[in-house]
Structures are given as C-alpha cells and as structure tokens.
C-alpha positions as a printed NumPy array, in Angstrom:
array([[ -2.628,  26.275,   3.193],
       [ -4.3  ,  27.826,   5.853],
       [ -7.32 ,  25.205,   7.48 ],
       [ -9.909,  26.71 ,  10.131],
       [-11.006,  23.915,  12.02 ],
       [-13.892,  25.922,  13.834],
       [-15.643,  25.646,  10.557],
       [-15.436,  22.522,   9.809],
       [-16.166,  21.15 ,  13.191],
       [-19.88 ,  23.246,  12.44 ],
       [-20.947,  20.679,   9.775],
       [-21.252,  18.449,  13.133],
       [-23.761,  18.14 ,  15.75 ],
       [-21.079,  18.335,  18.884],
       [-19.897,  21.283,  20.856],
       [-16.286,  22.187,  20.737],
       [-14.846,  23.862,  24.011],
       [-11.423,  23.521,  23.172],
       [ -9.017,  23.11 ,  19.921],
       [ -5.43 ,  22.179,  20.158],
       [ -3.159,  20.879,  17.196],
       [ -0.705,  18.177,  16.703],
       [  1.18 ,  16.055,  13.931],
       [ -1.167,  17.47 ,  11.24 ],
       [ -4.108,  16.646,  13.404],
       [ -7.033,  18.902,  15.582],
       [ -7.622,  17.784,  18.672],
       [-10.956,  18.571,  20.496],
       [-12.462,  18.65 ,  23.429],
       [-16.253,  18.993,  22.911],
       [-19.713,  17.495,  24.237],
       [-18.95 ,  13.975,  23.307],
       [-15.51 ,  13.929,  24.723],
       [-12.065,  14.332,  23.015],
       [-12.416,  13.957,  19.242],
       [ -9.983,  14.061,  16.724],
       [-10.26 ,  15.889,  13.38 ],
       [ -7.794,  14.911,  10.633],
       [ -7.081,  15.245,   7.148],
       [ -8.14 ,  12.23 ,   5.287],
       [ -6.955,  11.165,   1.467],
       [ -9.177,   8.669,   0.363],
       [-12.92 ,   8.693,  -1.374],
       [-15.612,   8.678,   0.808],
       [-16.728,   5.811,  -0.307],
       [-13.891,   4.043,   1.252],
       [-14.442,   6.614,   4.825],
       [-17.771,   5.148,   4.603],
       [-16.375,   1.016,   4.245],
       [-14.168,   2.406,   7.274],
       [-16.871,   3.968,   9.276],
       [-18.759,   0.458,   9.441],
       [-15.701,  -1.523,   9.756],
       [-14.955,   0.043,  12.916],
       [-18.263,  -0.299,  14.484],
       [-18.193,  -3.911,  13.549],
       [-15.301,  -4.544,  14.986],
       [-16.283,  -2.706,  18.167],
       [-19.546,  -5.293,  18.215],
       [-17.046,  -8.257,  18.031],
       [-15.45 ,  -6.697,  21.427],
       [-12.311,  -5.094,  19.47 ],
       [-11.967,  -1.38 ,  20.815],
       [-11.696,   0.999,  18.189],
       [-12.016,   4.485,  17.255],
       [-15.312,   5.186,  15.286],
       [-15.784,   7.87 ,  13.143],
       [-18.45 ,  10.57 ,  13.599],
       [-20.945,  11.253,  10.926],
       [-21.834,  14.939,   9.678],
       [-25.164,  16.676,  10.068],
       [-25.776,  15.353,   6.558],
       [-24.871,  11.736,   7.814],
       [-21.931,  12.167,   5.693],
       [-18.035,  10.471,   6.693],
       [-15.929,  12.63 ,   5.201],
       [-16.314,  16.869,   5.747],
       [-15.319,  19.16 ,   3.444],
       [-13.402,  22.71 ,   3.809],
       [-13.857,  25.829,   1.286],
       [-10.561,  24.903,  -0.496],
       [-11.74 ,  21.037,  -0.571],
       [ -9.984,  19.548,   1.961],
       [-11.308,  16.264,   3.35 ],
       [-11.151,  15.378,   6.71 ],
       [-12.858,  12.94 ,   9.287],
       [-13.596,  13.531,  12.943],
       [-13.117,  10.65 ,  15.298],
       [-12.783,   9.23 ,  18.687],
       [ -8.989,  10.388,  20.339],
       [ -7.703,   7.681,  22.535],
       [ -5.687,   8.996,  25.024],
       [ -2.808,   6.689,  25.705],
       [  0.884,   6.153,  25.762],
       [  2.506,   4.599,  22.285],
       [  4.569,   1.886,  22.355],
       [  8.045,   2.057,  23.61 ],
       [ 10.685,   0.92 ,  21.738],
       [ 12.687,  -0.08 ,  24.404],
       [ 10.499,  -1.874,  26.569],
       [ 10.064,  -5.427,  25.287],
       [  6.996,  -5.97 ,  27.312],
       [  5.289,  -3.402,  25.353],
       [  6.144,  -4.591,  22.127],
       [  4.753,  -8.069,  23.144],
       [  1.5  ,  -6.687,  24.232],
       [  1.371,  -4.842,  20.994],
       [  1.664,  -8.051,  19.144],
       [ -0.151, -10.022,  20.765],
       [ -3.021,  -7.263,  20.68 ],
       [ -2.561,  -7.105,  16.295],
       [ -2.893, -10.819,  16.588],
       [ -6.189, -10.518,  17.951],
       [ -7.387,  -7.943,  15.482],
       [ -6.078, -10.155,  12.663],
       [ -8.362, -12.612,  14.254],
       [-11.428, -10.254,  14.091],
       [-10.241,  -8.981,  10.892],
       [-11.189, -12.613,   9.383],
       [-14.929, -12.537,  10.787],
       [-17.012, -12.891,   7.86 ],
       [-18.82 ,  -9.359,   8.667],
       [-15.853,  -7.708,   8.374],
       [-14.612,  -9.578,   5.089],
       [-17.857,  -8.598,   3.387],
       [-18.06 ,  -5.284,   4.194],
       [-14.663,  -4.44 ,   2.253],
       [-14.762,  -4.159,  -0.976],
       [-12.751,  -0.919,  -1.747],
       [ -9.734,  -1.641,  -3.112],
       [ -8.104,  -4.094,  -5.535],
       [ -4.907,  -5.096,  -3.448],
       [ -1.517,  -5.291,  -5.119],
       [  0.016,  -8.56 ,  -4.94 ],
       [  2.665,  -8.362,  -2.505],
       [  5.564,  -9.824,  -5.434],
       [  4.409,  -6.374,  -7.363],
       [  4.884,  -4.433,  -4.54 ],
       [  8.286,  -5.864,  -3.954],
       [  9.118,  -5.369,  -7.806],
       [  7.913,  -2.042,  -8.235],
       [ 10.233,  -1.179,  -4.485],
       [ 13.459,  -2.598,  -6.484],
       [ 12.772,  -0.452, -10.15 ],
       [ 12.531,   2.664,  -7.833],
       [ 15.785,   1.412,  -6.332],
       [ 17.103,   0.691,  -9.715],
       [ 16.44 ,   4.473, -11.083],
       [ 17.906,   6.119,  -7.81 ],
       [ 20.795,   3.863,  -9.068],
       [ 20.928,   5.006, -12.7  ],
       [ 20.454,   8.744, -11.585],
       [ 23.732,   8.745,  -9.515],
       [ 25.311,   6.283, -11.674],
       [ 25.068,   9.106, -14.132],
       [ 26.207,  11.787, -12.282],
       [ 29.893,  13.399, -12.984],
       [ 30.458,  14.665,  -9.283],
       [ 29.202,  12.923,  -6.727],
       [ 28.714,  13.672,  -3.074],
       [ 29.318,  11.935,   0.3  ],
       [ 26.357,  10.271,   0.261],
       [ 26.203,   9.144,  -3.282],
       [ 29.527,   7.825,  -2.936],
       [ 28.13 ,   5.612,  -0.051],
       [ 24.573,   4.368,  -1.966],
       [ 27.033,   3.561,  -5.106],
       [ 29.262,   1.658,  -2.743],
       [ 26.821,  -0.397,  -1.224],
       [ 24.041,  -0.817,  -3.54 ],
       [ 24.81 ,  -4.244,  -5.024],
       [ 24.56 ,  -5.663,  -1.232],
       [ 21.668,  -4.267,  -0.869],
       [ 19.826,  -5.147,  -4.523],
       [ 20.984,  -8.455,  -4.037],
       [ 18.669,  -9.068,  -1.016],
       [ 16.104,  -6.693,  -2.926],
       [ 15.828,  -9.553,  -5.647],
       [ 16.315, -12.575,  -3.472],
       [ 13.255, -11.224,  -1.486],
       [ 11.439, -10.977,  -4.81 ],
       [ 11.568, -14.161,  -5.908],
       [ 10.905, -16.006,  -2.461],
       [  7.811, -13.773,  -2.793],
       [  6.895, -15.23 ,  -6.315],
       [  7.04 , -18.407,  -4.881],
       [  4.683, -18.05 ,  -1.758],
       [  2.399, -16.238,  -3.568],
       [ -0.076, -18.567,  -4.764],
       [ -0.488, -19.943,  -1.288],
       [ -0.812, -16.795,   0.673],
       [ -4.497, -15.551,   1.991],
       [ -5.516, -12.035,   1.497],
       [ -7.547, -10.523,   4.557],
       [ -8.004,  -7.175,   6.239],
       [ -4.939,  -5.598,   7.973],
       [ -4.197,  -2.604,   9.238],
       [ -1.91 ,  -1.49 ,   6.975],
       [  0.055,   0.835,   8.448],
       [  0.915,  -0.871,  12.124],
       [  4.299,   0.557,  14.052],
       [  4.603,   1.954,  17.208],
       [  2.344,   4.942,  16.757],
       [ -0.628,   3.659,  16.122],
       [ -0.864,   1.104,  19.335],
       [ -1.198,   3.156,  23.103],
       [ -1.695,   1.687,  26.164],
       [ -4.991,   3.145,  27.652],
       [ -6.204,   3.477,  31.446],
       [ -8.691,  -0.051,  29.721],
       [ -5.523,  -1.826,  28.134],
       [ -3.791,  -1.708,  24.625],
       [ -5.528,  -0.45 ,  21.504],
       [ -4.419,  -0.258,  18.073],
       [ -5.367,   3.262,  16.471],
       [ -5.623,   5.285,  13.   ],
       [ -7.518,   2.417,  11.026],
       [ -6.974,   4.732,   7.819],
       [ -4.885,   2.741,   5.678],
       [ -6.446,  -0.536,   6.229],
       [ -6.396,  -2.744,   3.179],
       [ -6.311,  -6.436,   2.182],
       [ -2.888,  -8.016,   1.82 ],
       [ -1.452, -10.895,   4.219],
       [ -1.399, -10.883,   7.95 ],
       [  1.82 , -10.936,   7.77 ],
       [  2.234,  -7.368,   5.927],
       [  1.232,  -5.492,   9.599],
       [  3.68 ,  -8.171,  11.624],
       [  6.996,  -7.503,   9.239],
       [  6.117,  -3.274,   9.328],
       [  6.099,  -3.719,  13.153],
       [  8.564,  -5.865,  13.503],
       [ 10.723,  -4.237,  11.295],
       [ 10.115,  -0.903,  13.202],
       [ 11.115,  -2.28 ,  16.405],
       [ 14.056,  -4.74 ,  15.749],
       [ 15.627,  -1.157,  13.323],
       [ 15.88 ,   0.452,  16.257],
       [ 17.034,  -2.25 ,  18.773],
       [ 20.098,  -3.512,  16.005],
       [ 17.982,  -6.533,  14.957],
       [ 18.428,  -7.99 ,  18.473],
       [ 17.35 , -11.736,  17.706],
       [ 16.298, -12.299,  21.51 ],
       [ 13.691,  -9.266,  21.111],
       [ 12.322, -10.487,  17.353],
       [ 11.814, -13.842,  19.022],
       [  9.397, -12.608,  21.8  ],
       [  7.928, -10.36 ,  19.671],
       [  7.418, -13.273,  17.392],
       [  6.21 , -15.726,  20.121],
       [  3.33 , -13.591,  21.351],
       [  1.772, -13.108,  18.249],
       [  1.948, -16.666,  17.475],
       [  0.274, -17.481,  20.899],
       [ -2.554, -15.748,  19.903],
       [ -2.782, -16.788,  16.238],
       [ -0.802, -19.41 ,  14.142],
       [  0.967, -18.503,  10.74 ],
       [  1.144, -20.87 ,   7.472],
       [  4.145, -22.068,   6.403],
       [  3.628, -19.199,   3.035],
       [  3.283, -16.896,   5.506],
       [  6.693, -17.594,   7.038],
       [  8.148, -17.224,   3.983],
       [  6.261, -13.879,   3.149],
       [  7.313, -12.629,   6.357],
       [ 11.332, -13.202,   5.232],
       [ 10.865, -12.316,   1.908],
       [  9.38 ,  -8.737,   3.645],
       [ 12.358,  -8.264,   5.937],
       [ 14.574,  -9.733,   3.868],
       [ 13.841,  -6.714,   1.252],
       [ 15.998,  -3.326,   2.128],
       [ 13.126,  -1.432,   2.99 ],
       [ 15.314,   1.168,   5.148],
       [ 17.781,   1.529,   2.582],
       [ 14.941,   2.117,  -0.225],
       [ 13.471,   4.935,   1.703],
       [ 16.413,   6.655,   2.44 ],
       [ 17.1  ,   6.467,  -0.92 ],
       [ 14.099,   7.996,  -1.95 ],
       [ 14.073,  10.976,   0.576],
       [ 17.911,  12.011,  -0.727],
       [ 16.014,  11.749,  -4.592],
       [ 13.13 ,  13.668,  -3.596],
       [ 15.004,  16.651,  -2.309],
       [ 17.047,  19.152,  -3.138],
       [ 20.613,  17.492,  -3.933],
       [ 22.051,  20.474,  -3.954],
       [ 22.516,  20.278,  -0.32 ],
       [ 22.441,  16.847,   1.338],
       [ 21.467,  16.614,   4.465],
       [ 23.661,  15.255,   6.974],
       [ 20.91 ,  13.723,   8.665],
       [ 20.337,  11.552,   5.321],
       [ 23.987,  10.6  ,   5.681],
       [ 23.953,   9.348,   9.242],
       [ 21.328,   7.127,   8.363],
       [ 22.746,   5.459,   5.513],
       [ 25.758,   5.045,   7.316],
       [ 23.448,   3.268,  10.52 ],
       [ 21.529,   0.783,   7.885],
       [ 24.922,  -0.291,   6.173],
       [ 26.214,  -0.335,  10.04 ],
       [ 23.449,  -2.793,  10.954],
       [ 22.886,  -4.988,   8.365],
       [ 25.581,  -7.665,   9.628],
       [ 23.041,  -7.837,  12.734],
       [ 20.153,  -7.979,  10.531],
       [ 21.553, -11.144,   8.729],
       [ 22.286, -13.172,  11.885],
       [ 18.574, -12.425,  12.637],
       [ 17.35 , -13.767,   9.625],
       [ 19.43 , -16.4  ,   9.958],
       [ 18.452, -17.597,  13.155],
       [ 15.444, -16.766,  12.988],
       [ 13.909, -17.647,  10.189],
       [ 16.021, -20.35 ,   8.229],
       [ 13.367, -22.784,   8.837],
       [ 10.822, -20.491,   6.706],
       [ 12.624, -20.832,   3.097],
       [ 13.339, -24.724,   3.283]])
C-alpha cells in the first residue's frame, strides 16, 4: 500500500525540509531537527502510556526518544487508508557491533541502567496497558508451535532437504524446549515483573556523539529484567558461536550496574536454554511457500544444529550455578 508521508507529517505543527526512507521508516529533517515517522501497531492508548513514559524517563536523566504530539494533541496520526503512525525524535548514532566486545558491554551496562529507571515508582504507575503473559506460557505456547511444525512434516509423504534436517534434529532440540519449560515453572513464583524494553538487540542501542542510548521504546512491556538481557545476549553470543569469554563480559557489566536474584538466574537459563533460533526458523520455512525452500532457510538450520555443541558448553559454564 502506497503511504504519502507529506500528508501525514501536516497533522503536525513542524516544518519538513527533507524526507528520506528507510527499514519501513520516514526520516525527516524539519524545524525541530531530524524526526522519525513510523508505522505504529498498537492502540493509542498504549502510544499515549509510551509518550509519558519516555518523558519520565528523560526527567530521571535516561535519554530517550519522545514522541511528538499532533495538532490535536493526539500520539498516534492517522492516514486515509488508516494507517497509524507516530513521529519521534531520530537519534543519529552507530548500532552496536557485533564484533566489538566493548560495545556490547557498554550496551549492557547502559540496559542495566534503564532497568534501574524502569523500577522508579513513576514509571511503574504510569503502565498499566497490558496484562503480561507469564513467561512459562510464553515458553509453552513457543514449544506447541514447535510441536505442529513437527506434525505438519511428520505428515508429509515427500519431504525436502530441509525437512529432512528439522525431522532429524527435532527431538534435540524439543528436549531443551521442555527442560526450559519446566525450570521456568519453577522460578516463576519468585520472579518480579517490571518494565523492559521488550525488544532489546543490537538495533535498538547506537552510540551517539553524547554516549550510548537505547532506542525504539515500542514494544515495551512488563515481564522480568531478565527477558531484555537473554534477547541481547542471545543476539550477540548467535553470532559470535556462543563464545563463553564474550557471554561472561557481557554478563559482568550488567551485573556491575545492577544485581540479579537467584529466580532470575534461573529465568535467564531457562530463556537461552529454549531453541529460540531453531523455533523461528522453523516458523519462517511454515509460513512460506514450501513449494520452493529457500536455501537461505537451509543454511541456517544447518548453522544452529552446527552451533549448538558451543551453545551447551556455554550454558554449562556459565550458568550451572543458576539451576542448583
């Protein structure tokens, strides 16, 4: 569908000089410096929980994005085919390498810190959006999708490549699906829920010209801390083959900055523990045309089944001390 950002941008009170695009996104240059506009999912009452999040967090010395109201004083804007989108500060920056080891420290230690704000009662009583899922029902819902990608092929007279290889492998894999399940059940009761920022990798942390700053606050929501640390850490040790010495300073300068419970070592296992790379790529090759598998899809089965000797001496050096 075809969006004209020119007319949205008129249902605010800036001047746009300049529009460029990128990953889905409108960047502009107006009046009030670069802005971003982009497409946003959720209800506005939720863009408007956001909106004041941000500028809290901004008061308790946290730099974030904020979010620019409409002429109307209104969060979200609307296109003529009822798209919804928000405008907001663009921080110019470069993302987090995944290579450079100093930069994924600094990017810990920085979501450290905004778990820390994140506990401030002004920010726990402004959110009140959503009812979180319990993070043993996300793990159980994760392993029936795994179970009916299973059945599907299962039932399939000729199979291909790659669902020859998921076949092969997917009792491995189920079997730390489960066994992250159940370590879940059992932290659950002492884990605390408080804001995170839900979707935390390497794209949404640049370093700035003023230092590091975590970005696209979107898909915030209350679960554990430890939900953002296992995403990122995840992220980072995937593509350096679980290299224990890297997890460990990741791990280290997050902890300088704030401490974890003993449930949330356990919930942080239980998370990496869980197949997570195997379940998406399982659910890409069932959500496209398997008439013609990609290659592509193939590689990177063959790369998580490649790597997960190197993910178990991680967890086991790392983390044995978390499930005693």
């Amino acid at each position: 569908m075809y969006i004209q950002p020119e007319l949205i941008l008129e249902q605010y009170d800036v001047e746009v000089q300049q529009i460029s695009k990128g990953r889905g996104n409108f960047f502009c240059e107006t009046n009030r410096g670069s802005m971003v506009l982009t497409p946003y999912k959720g209800t506005e009452r939720r863009a408007e929980v956001l909106r004041e999040l941000l500028a809290k967090l901004r008061e308790l010395g946290i730099e974030a994005e904020q979010i620019m109201p409409t002429k109307g004083e209104k969060t979200v804007a609307t296109d003529e085919n009822g798209n919804h989108f928000i405008l907001k500060d663009r921080v110019v920056g470069t993302e987090c390498g995944t290579r450079s080891v100093i930069q994924m420290k600094a990017a810990a230690g920085v979501l450290a810190k905004l778990h820390l704000a994140f506990i401030n009662d002004a920010c726990r009583k402004l959110w009140n959006c959503d009812e979180p899922m319990p993070m043993d029902a996300i793990l159980a819902k994760r392993i029936r999708e795994m179970v009916k990608i299973k059945n599907y092929i299962k039932n399939k007279k000729s199979k291909s490549e790659f669902e020859i290889l998921f076949q092969s492998h997917y009792e491995m894999f189920m079997e730390n699906a489960k066994r992250a399940e159940a370590l879940m059940q059992q932290c659950q009761p002492e884990l605390e829920l408080q804001l995170c920022h839900g979707e935390f990798t390497q794209h949404n942390v640049v370093e700035t010209s003023h230092g590091w700053q975590i970005v696209n606050y979107e898909a915030v929501c209350m679960q554990p801390a430890c939900y953002d640390l296992a995403n990122f850490l995840r992220k980072m040790l995937e593509k350096n083959d679980w290299d224990c010495k890297i997890g460990r300073e990741i791990l280290d300068s997050y902890c300088r900055v704030r401490q974890m419970t003993q449930a949330e070592w356990k919930a942080l296992y239980a998370l990496l523990l869980f197949p997570e790379k195997f379940r998406k790529i399982a659910n890409h090759y069932m959500n496209s045309n398997k008439a013609w598998i990609s290659g592509r899809d193939i590689e990177k089965l063959e790369q998580v089944i490649a790597k997960e000797r190197s993910k178990e001496r991680f967890m086991e050096m790392l983390f044995s001390f978390a499930v005693e």
